[in-house]
Amino acid sequence: MDVAGNNMDFWSIHLYDFPSIGGGQKKLRSGSNVEATLDMMEQYSYMSFGEVKPFVISEYGAQMHDYSNQQWSPYRDWLHLKAQNAQLMSFLDRPNNIASAINFVIVKAEWGYNNGIPYNHRLMRKENEPTSYTGQWVYTDMVKFYQLWSDVNGTRIDTFSDNLDIQVDGYVDGNKAYVILNNLNFTDEEIDLDVIEIDGLSIASLIKKHLYLDGSNLPQLLEESIAVNTSTVTLNAESTMILEYTFSNAILIDETTTETKYYATTYLQPIIANQTTNFQVNDVLKSTFGEAVLRVGLGRLHGTSLQPTIKVNGTLIDVPENWRGDNQTQRERFFGVLEIPVPFSLIQADNTVSVEFGDTGGHISTLTLQVFNFSSDLRNLTLDVQDNKLAPSIKLYPNPTKGVINFKGAVNYNNIHVYNIAGLRVKSFKKNTEIDISELTNGIYFLKTDTGYHFKVLKNNCIVFEVVVHLLI
C-alpha cells in the first residue's frame, strides 16, 4: 500500500482458512481474524489516502494442506464450503467496500491433474472418483454453495445476533424475506426465531435450506418446508442455514438505518501493562436514534488478556467476553477484533476512547467506531412489540432501576437473559437468584426468559416509564 497505493483503484487480497494443516491443526481466518485484517487495511487506507479504497477479494475459501496430495473426497469439499460461507458473511457486512469477492473454485481444472491426483478446488469431477479418474463429468460437493445461495435476492435489511459466533444477514424481495445464519462455533446452536417481527403480516410458507456436515463426514444440503410458527431451529456446528419466509403481502420497507465507520487518527499502538492508550475518533455525525459499536483490533500472544478496560469519553463501558470465531490457539497469536456496543448517548462529534490492559505485549492494531443512524427508534420498534396477550399483569419493578430487579406477578422460567440495545447478551441469571444489573452502564436493556417472556427495563436514576410484557413474533 505504501509503494503503489497512490496508483491503486482498489486493494486486492486473498483470504483463506487453513482448516487442516500440519496434521490436523486449525488455523482459521473466518470470524474475527478476517474482521481484523479488513479493518486494518481500511483504517490504513483512510489514514494514508483520505479514503477507504474498495476491496477486490480475488480469492477466498480454504486451503486443505493435509488433503492436497489425496484423491477427491466430500469431506475435503466441506472444508472449503464452510470457509466460503463464513467469509462471505463478513464480506456482506461491507457492501460499500467490497467491490468483488471471488470464491476460488475452478470448473474442471484438468491442467492441475498431477501424478494421478486431480486438482483440489473443482466444481466438477469424474463420476468414478476417487476410485479412478474416469466416467462422465458430475458436480463435486462444491456445487452446494451455489445451490444454498441460489434464491437469495433483494434489499438488505437490519439484522443482529446476541451471539457474535452466529453471523446473521437478511434481505427482503417483494413478499419474501431471506434470513441467513452461519455458525462459527464447533458445536450445534439453538436459534430462537421469535425475534422476527412481522408487524401484522402473516407467513404463508417457510422454507429451510441447511448446509451441514453429517455424522458420516458428508456435506448435506437439506431443503424442506417447515411450520410457519417454528420458534427454534438447530444450526449445526460450522453450518449455514437460509430461511425463506413468504408473506401474505409484499413487505413495506419504510425505515432506514445508515452505517458509517469512523477511524481513529492513530493505529498500531503497543500494549504496555496498566498504561492507558488514548484514541481520537472525530467528526462523527449522529441522529436522534441509533446505536454504536466500537471495534478494537488486537494482535496478542496467547495467554495474554483480551479483556481491556475501555472508556468512551470518560465513561466505562462493558466489554463482551466473546468475539467472532475461535480462539485461534493453533495460530502463532490471536489477531482479531473485539466488537463492543457503546451506549448511543455517549457518542459525541469528537470522541476520546481510552484502552488499558493489565499486562504487556502485542498491539492494538486498529480502533474503529461503527455508527448506525436510524430514521426512528427502530430497535425499540423491533424489541418492544406491544403484545400483552401472554401475561398482562406481570411487570418489572423498580423501573427505572439502579440494579436489582423484581417481578410483580408469577413468572416461570429456568434462565433469564439480559440483552443490551444492540441485541447482545450481556448477563444471564438462573431461577431463584437475584437479578442485579448494577454493574452495567446506564441505558435500556431487554430481559428474556427461556419460557418466552420479554421485558424492557431502564437502568438509570430517573425517568419512569411502564414496561409491558410481550412476545416477539
Short mmCIF file of C-alpha atoms in Angstrom, two decimals, residues 75-266:
data_model
loop_
_atom_site.label_atom_id
_atom_site.label_comp_id
_atom_site.label_asym_id
_atom_site.label_seq_id
_atom_site.Cartn_x
_atom_site.Cartn_y
_atom_site.Cartn_z
CA TYR A 75 -15.11 -34.06 3.36
CA ARG A 76 -12.36 -32.09 1.64
CA ASP A 77 -15.05 -30.16 -0.22
CA TRP A 78 -16.75 -29.48 3.13
CA LEU A 79 -13.63 -27.82 4.49
CA HIS A 80 -13.88 -25.33 1.65
CA LEU A 81 -17.66 -24.96 1.84
CA LYS A 82 -17.76 -23.91 5.48
CA ALA A 83 -14.96 -21.37 4.93
CA GLN A 84 -16.72 -19.87 1.90
CA ASN A 85 -19.91 -19.23 3.84
CA ALA A 86 -18.24 -17.80 6.95
CA GLN A 87 -16.07 -15.41 4.95
CA LEU A 88 -18.92 -14.39 2.65
CA MET A 89 -20.90 -13.27 5.70
CA SER A 90 -18.07 -10.88 6.60
CA PHE A 91 -17.98 -9.55 3.05
CA LEU A 92 -21.75 -8.98 3.04
CA ASP A 93 -21.27 -6.82 6.13
CA ARG A 94 -19.21 -4.44 3.95
CA PRO A 95 -21.39 -3.85 0.88
CA ASN A 96 -19.95 -0.38 0.33
CA ASN A 97 -16.31 -1.55 0.50
CA ILE A 98 -16.27 -4.95 -1.24
CA ALA A 99 -16.25 -4.40 -4.98
CA SER A 100 -15.95 -8.09 -5.79
CA ALA A 101 -15.38 -11.39 -3.97
CA ILE A 102 -14.43 -14.47 -5.95
CA ASN A 103 -14.98 -17.87 -4.40
CA PHE A 104 -11.92 -19.84 -5.54
CA VAL A 105 -13.48 -22.82 -7.31
CA ILE A 106 -12.28 -23.88 -10.78
CA VAL A 107 -14.70 -25.71 -13.07
CA LYS A 108 -12.71 -28.84 -14.11
CA ALA A 109 -9.07 -27.75 -13.63
CA GLU A 110 -7.67 -30.55 -15.78
CA TRP A 111 -4.49 -28.52 -16.09
CA GLY A 112 -3.99 -29.23 -12.36
CA TYR A 113 -4.09 -33.03 -12.71
CA ASN A 114 -0.65 -34.12 -11.49
CA ASN A 115 0.82 -37.58 -10.83
CA GLY A 116 -2.61 -39.18 -10.65
CA ILE A 117 -4.01 -36.54 -8.25
CA PRO A 118 -6.73 -34.18 -9.55
CA TYR A 119 -6.74 -30.52 -8.51
CA ASN A 120 -8.41 -29.67 -5.19
CA HIS A 121 -10.74 -26.76 -5.87
CA ARG A 122 -13.08 -28.13 -8.53
CA LEU A 123 -16.74 -27.64 -9.26
CA MET A 124 -16.80 -30.86 -11.35
CA ARG A 125 -15.18 -34.28 -11.11
CA LYS A 126 -15.21 -37.58 -12.92
CA GLU A 127 -18.11 -39.71 -11.70
CA ASN A 128 -15.86 -42.66 -10.73
CA GLU A 129 -13.61 -40.62 -8.44
CA PRO A 130 -11.98 -41.31 -6.08
CA THR A 131 -11.60 -44.89 -7.37
CA SER A 132 -10.48 -43.76 -10.81
CA TYR A 133 -10.35 -40.63 -12.94
CA THR A 134 -12.97 -41.97 -15.37
CA GLY A 135 -16.62 -41.56 -16.28
CA GLN A 136 -18.85 -38.59 -17.07
CA TRP A 137 -18.37 -35.17 -15.51
CA VAL A 138 -20.54 -34.64 -12.44
CA TYR A 139 -20.64 -31.98 -9.73
CA THR A 140 -18.46 -32.13 -6.67
CA ASP A 141 -19.98 -31.08 -3.35
CA MET A 142 -18.67 -27.58 -4.05
CA VAL A 143 -21.90 -27.01 -6.01
CA LYS A 144 -23.82 -26.99 -2.73
CA PHE A 145 -22.55 -23.46 -2.08
CA TYR A 146 -24.36 -22.19 -5.17
CA GLN A 147 -27.46 -24.30 -4.52
CA LEU A 148 -27.67 -22.91 -0.99
CA TRP A 149 -27.49 -19.25 -2.04
CA SER A 150 -29.33 -19.55 -5.38
CA ASP A 151 -32.58 -17.83 -4.37
CA VAL A 152 -31.31 -15.05 -2.10
CA ASN A 153 -32.09 -11.63 -3.51
CA GLY A 154 -33.44 -8.24 -2.55
CA THR A 155 -32.79 -5.24 -0.33
CA ARG A 156 -30.55 -5.73 2.67
CA ILE A 157 -32.34 -5.30 5.99
CA ASP A 158 -31.24 -4.67 9.56
CA THR A 159 -30.35 -7.85 11.45
CA PHE A 160 -28.49 -8.54 14.67
CA SER A 161 -27.50 -11.51 16.80
CA ASP A 162 -26.93 -11.73 20.54
CA ASN A 163 -24.09 -14.19 19.89
CA LEU A 164 -21.11 -12.98 17.85
CA ASP A 165 -20.42 -16.58 16.77
CA ILE A 166 -23.77 -16.63 14.97
CA GLN A 167 -23.40 -14.49 11.87
CA VAL A 168 -26.69 -13.18 10.52
CA ASP A 169 -27.84 -11.26 7.47
CA GLY A 170 -31.19 -10.60 5.83
CA TYR A 171 -32.80 -9.47 2.58
CA VAL A 172 -36.34 -8.57 1.51
CA ASP A 173 -37.63 -9.10 -2.02
CA GLY A 174 -41.31 -8.35 -2.53
CA ASN A 175 -43.25 -10.70 -0.24
CA LYS A 176 -40.17 -12.79 0.56
CA ALA A 177 -37.62 -12.37 3.32
CA TYR A 178 -34.36 -14.30 3.48
CA VAL A 179 -32.64 -14.75 6.83
CA ILE A 180 -29.09 -16.16 6.62
CA LEU A 181 -27.48 -17.79 9.66
CA ASN A 182 -23.92 -19.05 9.90
CA ASN A 183 -22.43 -20.83 12.89
CA LEU A 184 -18.75 -20.16 13.60
CA ASN A 185 -18.82 -22.49 16.61
CA PHE A 186 -17.62 -26.09 16.57
CA THR A 187 -20.85 -27.12 18.34
CA ASP A 188 -24.54 -27.02 17.44
CA GLU A 189 -26.53 -23.93 18.44
CA GLU A 190 -30.24 -23.46 19.07
CA ILE A 191 -31.52 -20.36 17.28
CA ASP A 192 -34.57 -18.53 18.60
CA LEU A 193 -36.75 -17.36 15.71
CA ASP A 194 -39.19 -15.47 17.93
CA VAL A 195 -37.18 -12.31 17.34
CA ILE A 196 -38.58 -11.94 13.83
CA GLU A 197 -41.07 -9.07 13.90
CA ILE A 198 -43.66 -9.39 11.14
CA ASP A 199 -45.74 -6.31 12.01
CA GLY A 200 -49.18 -7.66 11.15
CA LEU A 201 -48.21 -9.74 8.11
CA SER A 202 -48.99 -13.44 8.08
CA ILE A 203 -46.43 -16.01 6.98
CA ALA A 204 -47.71 -18.12 4.09
CA SER A 205 -44.76 -20.52 3.99
CA LEU A 206 -41.30 -21.08 5.43
CA ILE A 207 -38.54 -22.99 3.64
CA LYS A 208 -35.31 -24.01 5.35
CA LYS A 209 -32.07 -24.70 3.49
CA HIS A 210 -29.38 -26.13 5.76
CA LEU A 211 -25.82 -26.92 4.64
CA TYR A 212 -24.07 -29.03 7.27
CA LEU A 213 -21.72 -31.97 7.84
CA ASP A 214 -23.49 -35.20 8.81
CA GLY A 215 -22.27 -37.96 11.11
CA SER A 216 -20.53 -39.73 8.22
CA ASN A 217 -18.43 -36.67 7.35
CA LEU A 218 -20.54 -35.97 4.27
CA PRO A 219 -21.74 -32.45 3.46
CA GLN A 220 -25.52 -32.35 3.22
CA LEU A 221 -27.83 -29.68 1.84
CA LEU A 222 -31.27 -30.23 3.31
CA GLU A 223 -34.11 -28.23 1.81
CA GLU A 224 -37.53 -28.60 3.41
CA SER A 225 -40.72 -26.74 4.23
CA ILE A 226 -41.21 -26.23 7.94
CA ALA A 227 -44.13 -24.98 10.00
CA VAL A 228 -44.66 -21.23 9.75
CA ASN A 229 -44.87 -20.98 13.54
CA THR A 230 -41.48 -22.67 14.05
CA SER A 231 -39.93 -20.95 17.07
CA THR A 232 -36.45 -22.53 17.15
CA VAL A 233 -34.09 -24.24 14.73
CA THR A 234 -30.87 -26.16 15.32
CA LEU A 235 -27.92 -24.68 13.47
CA ASN A 236 -25.31 -27.42 13.25
CA ALA A 237 -21.64 -26.85 14.01
CA GLU A 238 -19.96 -24.63 11.38
CA SER A 239 -23.09 -24.89 9.24
CA THR A 240 -25.08 -22.35 7.25
CA MET A 241 -28.86 -22.00 7.08
CA ILE A 242 -31.06 -19.85 4.88
CA LEU A 243 -34.69 -19.34 5.90
CA GLU A 244 -37.01 -18.18 3.14
CA TYR A 245 -40.16 -16.56 4.52
CA THR A 246 -43.04 -15.98 2.13
CA PHE A 247 -45.58 -13.50 3.48
CA SER A 248 -49.19 -12.90 2.57
CA ASN A 249 -48.38 -9.47 1.14
CA ALA A 250 -45.37 -7.51 -0.03
CA ILE A 251 -43.14 -6.23 2.75
CA LEU A 252 -43.03 -2.46 3.03
CA ILE A 253 -39.62 -1.03 3.89
CA ASP A 254 -40.35 2.41 5.31
CA GLU A 255 -37.46 2.90 7.74
CA THR A 256 -33.72 3.22 7.22
CA THR A 257 -30.51 2.59 9.10
CA THR A 258 -27.35 4.16 7.76
CA GLU A 259 -23.97 2.82 8.83
CA THR A 260 -20.85 4.98 8.88
CA LYS A 261 -17.42 3.83 10.02
CA TYR A 262 -15.19 6.35 11.71
CA TYR A 263 -11.49 5.57 12.08
CA ALA A 264 -9.21 6.70 14.87
CA THR A 265 -6.44 9.15 13.98
CA THR A 266 -3.77 6.64 15.13
#
